[in-house]
Amino acid sequence: MEGTWYDRTLARSLRLRRQAPKPGEVDIRQTVVLSPLPCWKHLAPEVYRSRVADLLRGMEEAAAAEREKMGIEPLGAEEILKQDPETRPEHLDRSPAPLAHAATKRVRRELREAYGWFLAAFREAADKLRKGDRDVAFPPGSFPPHLPFVPA
């Protein structure tokens, strides 16, 4: 598969230096080679295509079932093309970003707990430093105030 990659960083750099890009300098032809999934590499091409089609069919059926469950009708290509791409939603649901992204509540709880221990150790070390103890040990991975980084 072939396409053109436009190097916006280079184009901007040239514009700032008031230089015009040479042909092919910022719009570069790229070739992407699509390879079979490693786990299905051994399959004949028609079997491979059949398995990929089965996967897609399964995803489409799952999406259709989810839409039906939620009572959502698909827009369709014509309605999508009618939409103005510059339109912004009238209301956005805003919520604070999580402290950490995790796959399970258990992992999220462990991360929060580990961060709590790190923060307590950092604050204790910073307090000792404020009181004049220059040999205080900061936790690994921290940036002590007015001292070099402590590698993890």
C-alpha positions as a Python dict, from the first residue, in 0.01 Angstrom:
ca = {
    (1, 'M'): (0, 0, 0),
    (2, 'E'): (136, 342, -90),
    (3, 'G'): (61, 688, 40),
    (4, 'T'): (211, 1031, 94),
    (5, 'W'): (344, 1141, 430),
    (6, 'Y'): (358, 1516, 480),
    (7, 'D'): (642, 1621, 714),
    (8, 'R'): (475, 1911, 894),
    (9, 'T'): (772, 1964, 1125),
    (10, 'L'): (1009, 2015, 833),
    (11, 'A'): (754, 2228, 646),
    (12, 'R'): (714, 2457, 948),
    (13, 'S'): (1090, 2477, 997),
    (14, 'L'): (1136, 2579, 634),
    (15, 'R'): (855, 2835, 660),
    (16, 'L'): (1015, 2991, 968),
    (17, 'R'): (1343, 3023, 776),
    (18, 'R'): (1147, 3171, 483),
    (19, 'Q'): (1254, 2887, 255),
    (20, 'A'): (1035, 2710, 2),
    (21, 'P'): (1042, 2330, 15),
    (22, 'K'): (1191, 2148, -282),
    (23, 'P'): (961, 1901, -462),
    (24, 'G'): (936, 1582, -258),
    (25, 'E'): (1110, 1738, 43),
    (26, 'V'): (807, 1761, 272),
    (27, 'D'): (562, 1533, 89),
    (28, 'I'): (731, 1195, 89),
    (29, 'R'): (596, 880, -78),
    (30, 'Q'): (580, 591, 169),
    (31, 'T'): (519, 223, 105),
    (32, 'V'): (363, 11, 378),
    (33, 'V'): (396, -365, 346),
    (34, 'L'): (105, -550, 505),
    (35, 'S'): (207, -887, 647),
    (36, 'P'): (-6, -1174, 777),
    (37, 'L'): (-53, -1207, 1151),
    (38, 'P'): (239, -1415, 1283),
    (39, 'C'): (6, -1674, 1438),
    (40, 'W'): (-161, -1731, 1097),
    (41, 'K'): (148, -1696, 877),
    (42, 'H'): (140, -2068, 793),
    (43, 'L'): (-216, -2055, 652),
    (44, 'A'): (-298, -2056, 282),
    (45, 'P'): (-409, -1711, 157),
    (46, 'E'): (-775, -1813, 112),
    (47, 'V'): (-790, -1964, 463),
    (48, 'Y'): (-624, -1652, 605),
    (49, 'R'): (-878, -1424, 430),
    (50, 'S'): (-1162, -1642, 558),
    (51, 'R'): (-1037, -1616, 919),
    (52, 'V'): (-997, -1238, 893),
    (53, 'A'): (-1349, -1214, 746),
    (54, 'D'): (-1482, -1425, 1037),
    (55, 'L'): (-1311, -1191, 1287),
    (56, 'L'): (-1461, -885, 1119),
    (57, 'R'): (-1805, -1045, 1102),
    (58, 'G'): (-1785, -1123, 1474),
    (59, 'M'): (-1693, -762, 1556),
    (60, 'E'): (-1974, -629, 1337),
    (61, 'E'): (-2226, -861, 1503),
    (62, 'A'): (-2107, -762, 1851),
    (63, 'A'): (-2131, -392, 1761),
    (64, 'A'): (-2480, -441, 1614),
    (65, 'A'): (-2594, -623, 1930),
    (66, 'E'): (-2451, -343, 2147),
    (67, 'R'): (-2627, -76, 1938),
    (68, 'E'): (-2955, -269, 1958),
    (69, 'K'): (-2920, -310, 2335),
    (70, 'M'): (-2863, 65, 2374),
    (71, 'G'): (-3132, 159, 2120),
    (72, 'I'): (-2889, 335, 1886),
    (73, 'E'): (-2944, 344, 1511),
    (74, 'P'): (-2634, 366, 1289),
    (75, 'L'): (-2615, 695, 1098),
    (76, 'G'): (-2506, 553, 765),
    (77, 'A'): (-2254, 692, 518),
    (78, 'E'): (-2487, 957, 372),
    (79, 'E'): (-2567, 1115, 712),
    (80, 'I'): (-2203, 1105, 817),
    (81, 'L'): (-2096, 1286, 501),
    (82, 'K'): (-2365, 1554, 560),
    (83, 'Q'): (-2212, 1648, 896),
    (84, 'D'): (-1989, 1953, 932),
    (85, 'P'): (-1647, 1834, 1054),
    (86, 'E'): (-1594, 2167, 1235),
    (87, 'T'): (-1903, 2129, 1457),
    (88, 'R'): (-1824, 2105, 1828),
    (89, 'P'): (-2043, 1938, 2089),
    (90, 'E'): (-2270, 2173, 2285),
    (91, 'H'): (-2177, 2011, 2618),
    (92, 'L'): (-1875, 1810, 2726),
    (93, 'D'): (-1879, 1587, 3033),
    (94, 'R'): (-1565, 1692, 3216),
    (95, 'S'): (-1405, 1481, 3484),
    (96, 'P'): (-1060, 1484, 3641),
    (97, 'A'): (-798, 1255, 3490),
    (98, 'P'): (-730, 944, 3698),
    (99, 'L'): (-409, 928, 3902),
    (100, 'A'): (-312, 623, 3695),
    (101, 'H'): (-470, 417, 3421),
    (102, 'A'): (-495, 51, 3516),
    (103, 'A'): (-672, -259, 3386),
    (104, 'T'): (-828, -356, 3720),
    (105, 'K'): (-938, -193, 4045),
    (106, 'R'): (-681, -404, 4232),
    (107, 'V'): (-392, -270, 4023),
    (108, 'R'): (-526, 86, 4051),
    (109, 'R'): (-546, 46, 4432),
    (110, 'E'): (-188, -92, 4442),
    (111, 'L'): (-61, 201, 4234),
    (112, 'R'): (-239, 450, 4460),
    (113, 'E'): (-94, 278, 4768),
    (114, 'A'): (260, 273, 4621),
    (115, 'Y'): (231, 641, 4533),
    (116, 'G'): (118, 713, 4889),
    (117, 'W'): (430, 540, 5027),
    (118, 'F'): (651, 729, 4779),
    (119, 'L'): (491, 1062, 4870),
    (120, 'A'): (526, 998, 5245),
    (121, 'A'): (896, 906, 5204),
    (122, 'F'): (957, 1214, 4987),
    (123, 'R'): (786, 1450, 5231),
    (124, 'E'): (977, 1303, 5526),
    (125, 'A'): (1309, 1344, 5340),
    (126, 'A'): (1218, 1700, 5231),
    (127, 'D'): (1133, 1787, 5592),
    (128, 'K'): (1472, 1654, 5712),
    (129, 'L'): (1647, 1851, 5435),
    (130, 'R'): (1466, 2169, 5542),
    (131, 'K'): (1591, 2110, 5896),
    (132, 'G'): (1951, 2099, 5769),
    (133, 'D'): (2022, 1726, 5718),
    (134, 'R'): (2218, 1727, 5386),
    (135, 'D'): (2274, 1346, 5392),
    (136, 'V'): (1904, 1260, 5376),
    (137, 'A'): (1805, 982, 5132),
    (138, 'F'): (1523, 1068, 4891),
    (139, 'P'): (1317, 787, 4736),
    (140, 'P'): (1439, 650, 4399),
    (141, 'G'): (1291, 827, 4096),
    (142, 'S'): (1238, 1156, 4279),
    (143, 'F'): (1351, 1513, 4217),
    (144, 'P'): (1469, 1646, 4555),
    (145, 'P'): (1438, 2023, 4598),
    (146, 'H'): (1766, 2195, 4500),
    (147, 'L'): (1948, 1858, 4461),
    (148, 'P'): (2014, 1632, 4160),
    (149, 'F'): (1770, 1366, 4041),
    (150, 'V'): (1771, 1035, 4233),
    (151, 'P'): (1780, 753, 3973),
    (152, 'A'): (1540, 461, 4022),
}
